[in-house]
Amino acid sequence: MATTTKADEPTRRDFLLIATGAVAAVGAAGAVWPFISQMMPDSSTIAAGAPIEVDLAAIPEGQAITVKWRGKPIFVRHRTPAEIKAAQDVDLKTLPDPVADADRVPKLDGKPDEPWLVVIGICTHLGCIPTGYAGEYGGWFCPCHGSVYDTAGRIRKGPAPLNLALAPATFLSPTKIRIG
């Protein structure tokens, strides 16, 4: 006598086939994943070139912070009205690398946002890191070779040939910028 089952009813064999297939699929994915993941760049490589966001609300007026972007120090300075006025009142003819203060600050809605200055903190003479709030102009001073920068990051004295380079900064909101 032969036993018959309806085609609609699952059998023990059907369950074993599905379970074995599921275990094989998970095992194959587990074996392949290390090969796929080793081809992706690590987090330090991604971070080295990725844009960073800086919260400006945390920087009080008259203070500055240093952040790192692409391995370089970036000086983000919240200038006081007195620092802004002093930078705007400079006769451009007296500067070794003449650039107006308004051309050195990031733009918010297409207009210069004068309190903020975002520069790459590397001296243009030999690549040293200048000290903030130093020198006779209250900007940055490079103690290695004596370059003096004002509060707009412009070279005023010393062997540096150019102003501190501007970092590529874009306002995301009035209190947040993206560097890079």
mmCIF file of N, CA and C in Angstrom, residues 28-158:
data_model
loop_
_atom_site.group_PDB
_atom_site.id
_atom_site.type_symbol
_atom_site.label_atom_id
_atom_site.label_comp_id
_atom_site.label_asym_id
_atom_site.label_seq_id
_atom_site.Cartn_x
_atom_site.Cartn_y
_atom_site.Cartn_z
ATOM 1 N N ALA A 28 27.462 31.548 2.678
ATOM 2 C CA ALA A 28 28.101 32.131 1.499
ATOM 3 C C ALA A 28 28.293 33.635 1.685
ATOM 4 N N ALA A 29 27.285 34.326 2.214
ATOM 5 C CA ALA A 29 27.411 35.763 2.461
ATOM 6 C C ALA A 29 28.512 36.036 3.481
ATOM 7 N N GLY A 30 28.593 35.225 4.526
ATOM 8 C CA GLY A 30 29.641 35.390 5.533
ATOM 9 C C GLY A 30 31.034 35.154 4.970
ATOM 10 N N ALA A 31 31.152 34.263 4.007
ATOM 11 C CA ALA A 31 32.449 33.977 3.407
ATOM 12 C C ALA A 31 32.861 35.056 2.398
ATOM 13 N N VAL A 32 31.899 35.657 1.724
ATOM 14 C CA VAL A 32 32.198 36.647 0.688
ATOM 15 C C VAL A 32 32.409 38.036 1.279
ATOM 16 N N TRP A 33 31.755 38.360 2.405
ATOM 17 C CA TRP A 33 31.813 39.710 2.969
ATOM 18 C C TRP A 33 33.238 40.211 3.219
ATOM 19 N N PRO A 34 34.166 39.448 3.808
ATOM 20 C CA PRO A 34 35.519 39.972 4.008
ATOM 21 C C PRO A 34 36.208 40.387 2.706
ATOM 22 N N PHE A 35 35.946 39.697 1.631
ATOM 23 C CA PHE A 35 36.543 40.059 0.355
ATOM 24 C C PHE A 35 35.978 41.371 -0.168
ATOM 25 N N ILE A 36 34.696 41.594 0.031
ATOM 26 C CA ILE A 36 34.070 42.841 -0.419
ATOM 27 C C ILE A 36 34.510 44.009 0.467
ATOM 28 N N SER A 37 34.519 43.806 1.770
ATOM 29 C CA SER A 37 34.845 44.907 2.680
ATOM 30 C C SER A 37 36.302 45.337 2.576
ATOM 31 N N GLN A 38 37.213 44.457 2.216
ATOM 32 C CA GLN A 38 38.613 44.855 2.105
ATOM 33 C C GLN A 38 38.855 45.760 0.893
ATOM 34 N N MET A 39 37.915 45.814 -0.037
ATOM 35 C CA MET A 39 38.053 46.686 -1.198
ATOM 36 C C MET A 39 37.569 48.107 -0.928
ATOM 37 N N MET A 40 36.867 48.326 0.172
ATOM 38 C CA MET A 40 36.364 49.648 0.519
ATOM 39 C C MET A 40 37.454 50.430 1.244
ATOM 40 N N PRO A 41 37.520 51.774 1.028
ATOM 41 C CA PRO A 41 38.521 52.565 1.756
ATOM 42 C C PRO A 41 38.177 52.616 3.244
ATOM 43 N N ASP A 42 39.212 52.698 4.090
ATOM 44 C CA ASP A 42 38.947 52.753 5.530
ATOM 45 C C ASP A 42 38.480 54.156 5.928
ATOM 46 N N SER A 43 38.025 54.284 7.156
ATOM 47 C CA SER A 43 37.417 55.536 7.609
ATOM 48 C C SER A 43 38.416 56.687 7.624
ATOM 49 N N SER A 44 39.699 56.430 7.899
ATOM 50 C CA SER A 44 40.674 57.518 7.911
ATOM 51 C C SER A 44 40.909 58.061 6.503
ATOM 52 N N THR A 45 40.837 57.201 5.503
ATOM 53 C CA THR A 45 40.979 57.653 4.123
ATOM 54 C C THR A 45 39.780 58.499 3.717
ATOM 55 N N ILE A 46 38.607 58.083 4.088
ATOM 56 C CA ILE A 46 37.399 58.846 3.771
ATOM 57 C C ILE A 46 37.430 60.188 4.497
ATOM 58 N N ALA A 47 37.824 60.191 5.764
ATOM 59 C CA ALA A 47 37.843 61.417 6.556
ATOM 60 C C ALA A 47 38.902 62.396 6.064
ATOM 61 N N ALA A 48 39.957 61.907 5.453
ATOM 62 C CA ALA A 48 41.038 62.783 5.007
ATOM 63 C C ALA A 48 40.596 63.743 3.915
ATOM 64 N N GLY A 49 39.630 63.375 3.123
ATOM 65 C CA GLY A 49 39.214 64.250 2.041
ATOM 66 C C GLY A 49 37.784 64.713 2.132
ATOM 67 N N ALA A 50 37.061 64.248 3.103
ATOM 68 C CA ALA A 50 35.645 64.573 3.208
ATOM 69 C C ALA A 50 35.452 65.969 3.791
ATOM 70 N N PRO A 51 34.407 66.645 3.365
ATOM 71 C CA PRO A 51 34.091 67.940 3.978
ATOM 72 C C PRO A 51 33.726 67.760 5.447
ATOM 73 N N ILE A 52 33.985 68.784 6.239
ATOM 74 C CA ILE A 52 33.605 68.765 7.649
ATOM 75 C C ILE A 52 32.646 69.921 7.904
ATOM 76 N N GLU A 53 31.813 69.756 8.911
ATOM 77 C CA GLU A 53 30.897 70.812 9.314
ATOM 78 C C GLU A 53 31.329 71.355 10.665
ATOM 79 N N VAL A 54 31.262 72.679 10.808
ATOM 80 C CA VAL A 54 31.679 73.339 12.048
ATOM 81 C C VAL A 54 30.499 74.152 12.573
ATOM 82 N N ASP A 55 30.178 73.939 13.852
ATOM 83 C CA ASP A 55 29.109 74.683 14.515
ATOM 84 C C ASP A 55 29.691 76.002 15.014
ATOM 85 N N LEU A 56 29.244 77.101 14.433
ATOM 86 C CA LEU A 56 29.765 78.417 14.798
ATOM 87 C C LEU A 56 29.167 78.948 16.090
ATOM 88 N N ALA A 57 28.025 78.426 16.494
ATOM 89 C CA ALA A 57 27.370 78.905 17.714
ATOM 90 C C ALA A 57 28.228 78.653 18.946
ATOM 91 N N ALA A 58 29.121 77.688 18.871
ATOM 92 C CA ALA A 58 29.952 77.348 20.022
ATOM 93 C C ALA A 58 31.172 78.254 20.161
ATOM 94 N N ILE A 59 31.395 79.166 19.208
ATOM 95 C CA ILE A 59 32.581 80.031 19.240
ATOM 96 C C ILE A 59 32.153 81.436 19.656
ATOM 97 N N PRO A 60 32.516 81.868 20.858
ATOM 98 C CA PRO A 60 32.135 83.215 21.283
ATOM 99 C C PRO A 60 32.916 84.285 20.519
ATOM 100 N N GLU A 61 32.341 85.476 20.486
ATOM 101 C CA GLU A 61 32.995 86.592 19.807
ATOM 102 C C GLU A 61 34.366 86.841 20.418
ATOM 103 N N GLY A 62 35.348 87.051 19.561
ATOM 104 C CA GLY A 62 36.710 87.295 20.017
ATOM 105 C C GLY A 62 37.523 86.031 20.207
ATOM 106 N N GLN A 63 36.945 84.880 19.912
ATOM 107 C CA GLN A 63 37.645 83.611 20.088
ATOM 108 C C GLN A 63 37.826 82.916 18.742
ATOM 109 N N ALA A 64 38.667 81.898 18.756
ATOM 110 C CA ALA A 64 38.912 81.105 17.547
ATOM 111 C C ALA A 64 39.065 79.650 17.937
ATOM 112 N N ILE A 65 38.793 78.781 16.977
ATOM 113 C CA ILE A 65 39.052 77.358 17.181
ATOM 114 C C ILE A 65 39.916 76.869 16.019
ATOM 115 N N THR A 66 40.548 75.745 16.238
ATOM 116 C CA THR A 66 41.325 75.103 15.186
ATOM 117 C C THR A 66 40.722 73.734 14.950
ATOM 118 N N VAL A 67 40.361 73.474 13.702
ATOM 119 C CA VAL A 67 39.852 72.157 13.314
ATOM 120 C C VAL A 67 40.812 71.583 12.288
ATOM 121 N N LYS A 68 40.737 70.299 12.081
ATOM 122 C CA LYS A 68 41.619 69.656 11.122
ATOM 123 C C LYS A 68 40.811 69.212 9.912
ATOM 124 N N TRP A 69 41.308 69.560 8.724
ATOM 125 C CA TRP A 69 40.675 69.164 7.472
ATOM 126 C C TRP A 69 41.779 68.798 6.493
ATOM 127 N N ARG A 70 41.692 67.583 5.973
ATOM 128 C CA ARG A 70 42.714 67.062 5.052
ATOM 129 C C ARG A 70 44.117 67.143 5.657
ATOM 130 N N GLY A 71 44.202 66.947 6.959
ATOM 131 C CA GLY A 71 45.487 66.952 7.647
ATOM 132 C C GLY A 71 46.055 68.337 7.898
ATOM 133 N N LYS A 72 45.292 69.381 7.597
ATOM 134 C CA LYS A 72 45.764 70.756 7.781
ATOM 135 C C LYS A 72 44.981 71.423 8.898
ATOM 136 N N PRO A 73 45.634 72.313 9.659
ATOM 137 C CA PRO A 73 44.883 73.076 10.660
ATOM 138 C C PRO A 73 44.092 74.183 9.972
ATOM 139 N N ILE A 74 42.839 74.306 10.360
ATOM 140 C CA ILE A 74 41.966 75.363 9.844
ATOM 141 C C ILE A 74 41.603 76.253 11.025
ATOM 142 N N PHE A 75 41.920 77.554 10.905
ATOM 143 C CA PHE A 75 41.577 78.513 11.942
ATOM 144 C C PHE A 75 40.211 79.117 11.609
ATOM 145 N N VAL A 76 39.264 78.971 12.536
ATOM 146 C CA VAL A 76 37.934 79.571 12.401
ATOM 147 C C VAL A 76 37.841 80.623 13.499
ATOM 148 N N ARG A 77 37.805 81.883 13.093
ATOM 149 C CA ARG A 77 37.866 82.983 14.055
ATOM 150 C C ARG A 77 36.600 83.821 14.000
ATOM 151 N N HIS A 78 36.026 84.061 15.189
ATOM 152 C CA HIS A 78 34.861 84.947 15.337
ATOM 153 C C HIS A 78 35.402 86.307 15.753
ATOM 154 N N ARG A 79 35.519 87.187 14.786
ATOM 155 C CA ARG A 79 36.170 88.473 15.037
ATOM 156 C C ARG A 79 35.234 89.461 15.739
ATOM 157 N N THR A 80 35.844 90.342 16.517
ATOM 158 C CA THR A 80 35.096 91.397 17.203
ATOM 159 C C THR A 80 34.897 92.566 16.237
ATOM 160 N N PRO A 81 33.947 93.448 16.531
ATOM 161 C CA PRO A 81 33.783 94.639 15.679
ATOM 162 C C PRO A 81 35.063 95.467 15.572
ATOM 163 N N ALA A 82 35.838 95.554 16.651
ATOM 164 C CA ALA A 82 37.102 96.311 16.606
ATOM 165 C C ALA A 82 38.105 95.645 15.660
ATOM 166 N N GLU A 83 38.172 94.298 15.672
ATOM 167 C CA GLU A 83 39.072 93.594 14.764
ATOM 168 C C GLU A 83 38.641 93.785 13.309
ATOM 169 N N ILE A 84 37.346 93.756 13.073
ATOM 170 C CA ILE A 84 36.833 93.946 11.716
ATOM 171 C C ILE A 84 37.150 95.352 11.226
ATOM 172 N N LYS A 85 36.892 96.363 12.067
ATOM 173 C CA LYS A 85 37.166 97.755 11.686
ATOM 174 C C LYS A 85 38.640 97.952 11.407
ATOM 175 N N ALA A 86 39.508 97.399 12.248
ATOM 176 C CA ALA A 86 40.952 97.538 12.031
ATOM 177 C C ALA A 86 41.367 96.888 10.710
ATOM 178 N N ALA A 87 40.783 95.741 10.384
ATOM 179 C CA ALA A 87 41.114 95.063 9.126
ATOM 180 C C ALA A 87 40.592 95.839 7.925
ATOM 181 N N GLN A 88 39.433 96.473 8.049
ATOM 182 C CA GLN A 88 38.855 97.218 6.927
ATOM 183 C C GLN A 88 39.550 98.562 6.700
ATOM 184 N N ASP A 89 40.130 99.122 7.762
ATOM 185 C CA ASP A 89 40.760 100.439 7.659
ATOM 186 C C ASP A 89 42.186 100.399 7.111
ATOM 187 N N VAL A 90 42.722 99.237 6.837
ATOM 188 C CA VAL A 90 44.094 99.125 6.345
ATOM 189 C C VAL A 90 44.171 99.614 4.897
ATOM 190 N N ASP A 91 45.194 100.434 4.608
ATOM 191 C CA ASP A 91 45.436 100.877 3.242
ATOM 192 C C ASP A 91 46.032 99.704 2.461
ATOM 193 N N LEU A 92 45.314 99.237 1.447
ATOM 194 C CA LEU A 92 45.733 98.050 0.703
ATOM 195 C C LEU A 92 47.086 98.233 0.031
ATOM 196 N N LYS A 93 47.472 99.476 -0.263
ATOM 197 C CA LYS A 93 48.765 99.724 -0.914
ATOM 198 C C LYS A 93 49.933 99.375 -0.006
ATOM 199 N N THR A 94 49.687 99.322 1.294
ATOM 200 C CA THR A 94 50.776 99.034 2.232
ATOM 201 C C THR A 94 50.979 97.526 2.449
ATOM 202 N N LEU A 95 50.117 96.709 1.865
ATOM 203 C CA LEU A 95 50.196 95.262 2.087
ATOM 204 C C LEU A 95 51.040 94.573 1.016
ATOM 205 N N PRO A 96 51.867 93.595 1.423
ATOM 206 C CA PRO A 96 52.642 92.837 0.427
ATOM 207 C C PRO A 96 51.757 92.021 -0.515
ATOM 208 N N ASP A 97 50.633 91.523 -0.012
ATOM 209 C CA ASP A 97 49.668 90.759 -0.811
ATOM 210 C C ASP A 97 48.312 91.427 -0.603
ATOM 211 N N PRO A 98 48.034 92.513 -1.377
ATOM 212 C CA PRO A 98 46.846 93.325 -1.100
ATOM 213 C C PRO A 98 45.526 92.645 -1.473
ATOM 214 N N VAL A 99 44.722 92.372 -0.443
ATOM 215 C CA VAL A 99 43.373 91.831 -0.623
ATOM 216 C C VAL A 99 42.480 92.509 0.414
ATOM 217 N N ALA A 100 41.324 92.977 -0.023
ATOM 218 C CA ALA A 100 40.394 93.635 0.892
ATOM 219 C C ALA A 100 39.855 92.638 1.911
ATOM 220 N N ASP A 101 39.523 93.139 3.084
ATOM 221 C CA ASP A 101 38.992 92.288 4.146
ATOM 222 C C ASP A 101 37.721 91.579 3.699
ATOM 223 N N ALA A 102 36.838 92.268 2.990
ATOM 224 C CA ALA A 102 35.561 91.674 2.558
ATOM 225 C C ALA A 102 35.773 90.503 1.595
ATOM 226 N N ASP A 103 36.905 90.463 0.920
ATOM 227 C CA ASP A 103 37.199 89.363 -0.005
ATOM 228 C C ASP A 103 37.815 88.153 0.693
ATOM 229 N N ARG A 104 38.038 88.252 1.995
ATOM 230 C CA ARG A 104 38.686 87.167 2.734
ATOM 231 C C ARG A 104 37.745 86.453 3.694
ATOM 232 N N VAL A 105 36.490 86.843 3.710
ATOM 233 C CA VAL A 105 35.540 86.216 4.636
ATOM 234 C C VAL A 105 34.517 85.400 3.848
ATOM 235 N N PRO A 106 33.994 84.313 4.436
ATOM 236 C CA PRO A 106 32.978 83.527 3.723
ATOM 237 C C PRO A 106 31.707 84.334 3.516
ATOM 238 N N LYS A 107 30.958 83.965 2.506
ATOM 239 C CA LYS A 107 29.736 84.681 2.157
ATOM 240 C C LYS A 107 28.513 83.945 2.701
ATOM 241 N N LEU A 108 27.602 84.708 3.294
ATOM 242 C CA LEU A 108 26.314 84.192 3.755
ATOM 243 C C LEU A 108 25.249 84.854 2.901
ATOM 244 N N ASP A 109 24.511 84.064 2.138
ATOM 245 C CA ASP A 109 23.499 84.574 1.207
ATOM 246 C C ASP A 109 24.109 85.575 0.215
ATOM 247 N N GLY A 110 25.333 85.316 -0.219
ATOM 248 C CA GLY A 110 25.984 86.147 -1.219
ATOM 249 C C GLY A 110 26.657 87.389 -0.686
ATOM 250 N N LYS A 111 26.533 87.671 0.614
ATOM 251 C CA LYS A 111 27.154 88.850 1.205
ATOM 252 C C LYS A 111 28.229 88.408 2.197
ATOM 253 N N PRO A 112 29.332 89.169 2.302
ATOM 254 C CA PRO A 112 30.377 88.777 3.260
ATOM 255 C C PRO A 112 29.830 88.769 4.687
ATOM 256 N N ASP A 113 30.100 87.714 5.424
ATOM 257 C CA ASP A 113 29.718 87.657 6.831
ATOM 258 C C ASP A 113 30.971 88.015 7.623
ATOM 259 N N GLU A 114 31.149 89.290 7.871
ATOM 260 C CA GLU A 114 32.399 89.840 8.357
ATOM 261 C C GLU A 114 32.918 89.297 9.684
ATOM 262 N N PRO A 115 32.076 88.858 10.608
ATOM 263 C CA PRO A 115 32.657 88.386 11.855
ATOM 264 C C PRO A 115 33.489 87.104 11.696
ATOM 265 N N TRP A 116 33.265 86.352 10.638
ATOM 266 C CA TRP A 116 33.903 85.047 10.512
ATOM 267 C C TRP A 116 35.066 85.074 9.535
ATOM 268 N N LEU A 117 36.152 84.448 9.949
ATOM 269 C CA LEU A 117 37.312 84.276 9.079
ATOM 270 C C LEU A 117 37.699 82.806 9.154
ATOM 271 N N VAL A 118 37.880 82.179 8.008
ATOM 272 C CA VAL A 118 38.219 80.755 7.947
ATOM 273 C C VAL A 118 39.440 80.616 7.034
ATOM 274 N N VAL A 119 40.605 80.360 7.650
ATOM 275 C CA VAL A 119 41.855 80.277 6.886
ATOM 276 C C VAL A 119 42.583 78.978 7.197
ATOM 277 N N ILE A 120 43.418 78.572 6.256
ATOM 278 C CA ILE A 120 44.292 77.420 6.475
ATOM 279 C C ILE A 120 45.455 77.910 7.316
ATOM 280 N N GLY A 121 45.672 77.302 8.457
ATOM 281 C CA GLY A 121 46.654 77.771 9.431
ATOM 282 C C GLY A 121 48.070 77.319 9.146
ATOM 283 N N ILE A 122 48.547 77.592 7.945
ATOM 284 C CA ILE A 122 49.919 77.227 7.585
ATOM 285 C C ILE A 122 50.593 78.474 7.028
ATOM 286 N N CYS A 123 51.719 78.859 7.621
ATOM 287 C CA CYS A 123 52.463 80.039 7.189
ATOM 288 C C CYS A 123 52.900 79.845 5.738
ATOM 289 N N THR A 124 52.749 80.891 4.953
ATOM 290 C CA THR A 124 53.080 80.807 3.533
ATOM 291 C C THR A 124 54.571 80.953 3.264
ATOM 292 N N HIS A 125 55.374 81.079 4.303
ATOM 293 C CA HIS A 125 56.820 81.167 4.117
ATOM 294 C C HIS A 125 57.422 79.773 4.019
ATOM 295 N N LEU A 126 57.390 79.019 5.114
ATOM 296 C CA LEU A 126 57.978 77.680 5.113
ATOM 297 C C LEU A 126 57.059 76.619 5.690
ATOM 298 N N GLY A 127 55.773 76.915 5.833
ATOM 299 C CA GLY A 127 54.822 75.898 6.259
ATOM 300 C C GLY A 127 54.712 75.673 7.748
ATOM 301 N N CYS A 128 55.128 76.635 8.554
ATOM 302 C CA CYS A 128 54.992 76.515 10.008
ATOM 303 C C CYS A 128 53.534 76.791 10.400
ATOM 304 N N ILE A 129 53.206 76.549 11.663
ATOM 305 C CA ILE A 129 51.860 76.830 12.174
ATOM 306 C C ILE A 129 51.947 78.103 13.020
ATOM 307 N N PRO A 130 51.323 79.196 12.568
ATOM 308 C CA PRO A 130 51.379 80.440 13.341
ATOM 309 C C PRO A 130 50.583 80.365 14.644
ATOM 310 N N THR A 131 50.959 81.210 15.575
ATOM 311 C CA THR A 131 50.289 81.322 16.866
ATOM 312 C C THR A 131 49.210 82.397 16.762
ATOM 313 N N GLY A 132 48.023 82.096 17.265
ATOM 314 C CA GLY A 132 46.905 83.034 17.199
ATOM 315 C C GLY A 132 46.976 84.106 18.257
ATOM 316 N N TYR A 133 46.332 85.233 17.985
ATOM 317 C CA TYR A 133 46.250 86.385 18.890
ATOM 318 C C TYR A 133 47.640 86.840 19.316
ATOM 319 N N ALA A 134 48.533 86.881 18.358
ATOM 320 C CA ALA A 134 49.919 87.264 18.640
ATOM 321 C C ALA A 134 50.382 88.234 17.555
ATOM 322 N N GLY A 135 51.495 88.860 17.816
ATOM 323 C CA GLY A 135 52.033 89.829 16.863
ATOM 324 C C GLY A 135 51.414 91.195 17.076
ATOM 325 N N GLU A 136 52.018 92.185 16.466
ATOM 326 C CA GLU A 136 51.586 93.559 16.719
ATOM 327 C C GLU A 136 50.231 93.911 16.100
ATOM 328 N N TYR A 137 49.678 93.056 15.225
ATOM 329 C CA TYR A 137 48.381 93.336 14.602
ATOM 330 C C TYR A 137 47.259 92.477 15.198
ATOM 331 N N GLY A 138 47.570 91.674 16.213
ATOM 332 C CA GLY A 138 46.560 90.883 16.912
ATOM 333 C C GLY A 138 46.015 89.704 16.129
ATOM 334 N N GLY A 139 46.669 89.368 15.042
ATOM 335 C CA GLY A 139 46.211 88.242 14.223
ATOM 336 C C GLY A 139 46.985 86.979 14.561
ATOM 337 N N TRP A 140 47.958 86.647 13.708
ATOM 338 C CA TRP A 140 48.779 85.461 13.912
ATOM 339 C C TRP A 140 50.239 85.833 13.762
ATOM 340 N N PHE A 141 51.076 85.112 14.479
ATOM 341 C CA PHE A 141 52.517 85.348 14.435
ATOM 342 C C PHE A 141 53.212 84.010 14.269
ATOM 343 N N CYS A 142 54.109 83.926 13.304
ATOM 344 C CA CYS A 142 54.878 82.706 13.081
ATOM 345 C C CYS A 142 56.213 82.861 13.805
ATOM 346 N N PRO A 143 56.383 82.188 14.936
ATOM 347 C CA PRO A 143 57.595 82.382 15.726
ATOM 348 C C PRO A 143 58.861 81.814 15.066
ATOM 349 N N CYS A 144 58.701 80.959 14.089
ATOM 350 C CA CYS A 144 59.874 80.347 13.452
ATOM 351 C C CYS A 144 60.709 81.364 12.672
ATOM 352 N N HIS A 145 60.025 82.211 11.891
ATOM 353 C CA HIS A 145 60.756 83.135 11.032
ATOM 354 C C HIS A 145 60.241 84.566 11.109
ATOM 355 N N GLY A 146 59.262 84.817 11.979
ATOM 356 C CA GLY A 146 58.839 86.182 12.253
ATOM 357 C C GLY A 146 57.762 86.775 11.360
ATOM 358 N N SER A 147 57.029 85.966 10.624
ATOM 359 C CA SER A 147 55.938 86.515 9.809
ATOM 360 C C SER A 147 54.788 86.942 10.713
ATOM 361 N N VAL A 148 54.215 88.109 10.414
ATOM 362 C CA VAL A 148 53.129 88.668 11.212
ATOM 363 C C VAL A 148 51.912 88.850 10.299
ATOM 364 N N TYR A 149 50.768 88.315 10.741
ATOM 365 C CA TYR A 149 49.511 88.413 9.994
ATOM 366 C C TYR A 149 48.512 89.214 10.813
ATOM 367 N N ASP A 150 47.621 89.933 10.132
ATOM 368 C CA ASP A 150 46.605 90.697 10.850
ATOM 369 C C ASP A 150 45.361 89.843 11.102
ATOM 370 N N THR A 151 44.295 90.468 11.593
ATOM 371 C CA THR A 151 43.077 89.732 11.945
ATOM 372 C C THR A 151 42.298 89.250 10.731
ATOM 373 N N ALA A 152 42.729 89.620 9.530
ATOM 374 C CA ALA A 152 42.123 89.107 8.300
ATOM 375 C C ALA A 152 43.027 88.041 7.676
ATOM 376 N N GLY A 153 44.098 87.671 8.381
ATOM 377 C CA GLY A 153 45.019 86.656 7.865
ATOM 378 C C GLY A 153 45.924 87.174 6.763
ATOM 379 N N ARG A 154 46.060 88.507 6.655
ATOM 380 C CA ARG A 154 46.914 89.095 5.620
ATOM 381 C C ARG A 154 48.316 89.313 6.165
ATOM 382 N N ILE A 155 49.319 89.052 5.355
ATOM 383 C CA ILE A 155 50.703 89.241 5.769
ATOM 384 C C ILE A 155 50.977 90.736 5.913
ATOM 385 N N ARG A 156 51.557 91.097 7.047
ATOM 386 C CA ARG A 156 51.870 92.504 7.298
ATOM 387 C C ARG A 156 53.370 92.732 7.397
ATOM 388 N N LYS A 157 54.104 91.762 7.970
ATOM 389 C CA LYS A 157 55.557 91.883 8.127
ATOM 390 C C LYS A 157 56.167 90.499 8.053
ATOM 391 N N GLY A 158 57.440 90.454 7.725
ATOM 392 C CA GLY A 158 58.153 89.191 7.759
ATOM 393 C C GLY A 158 58.379 88.598 6.380
#
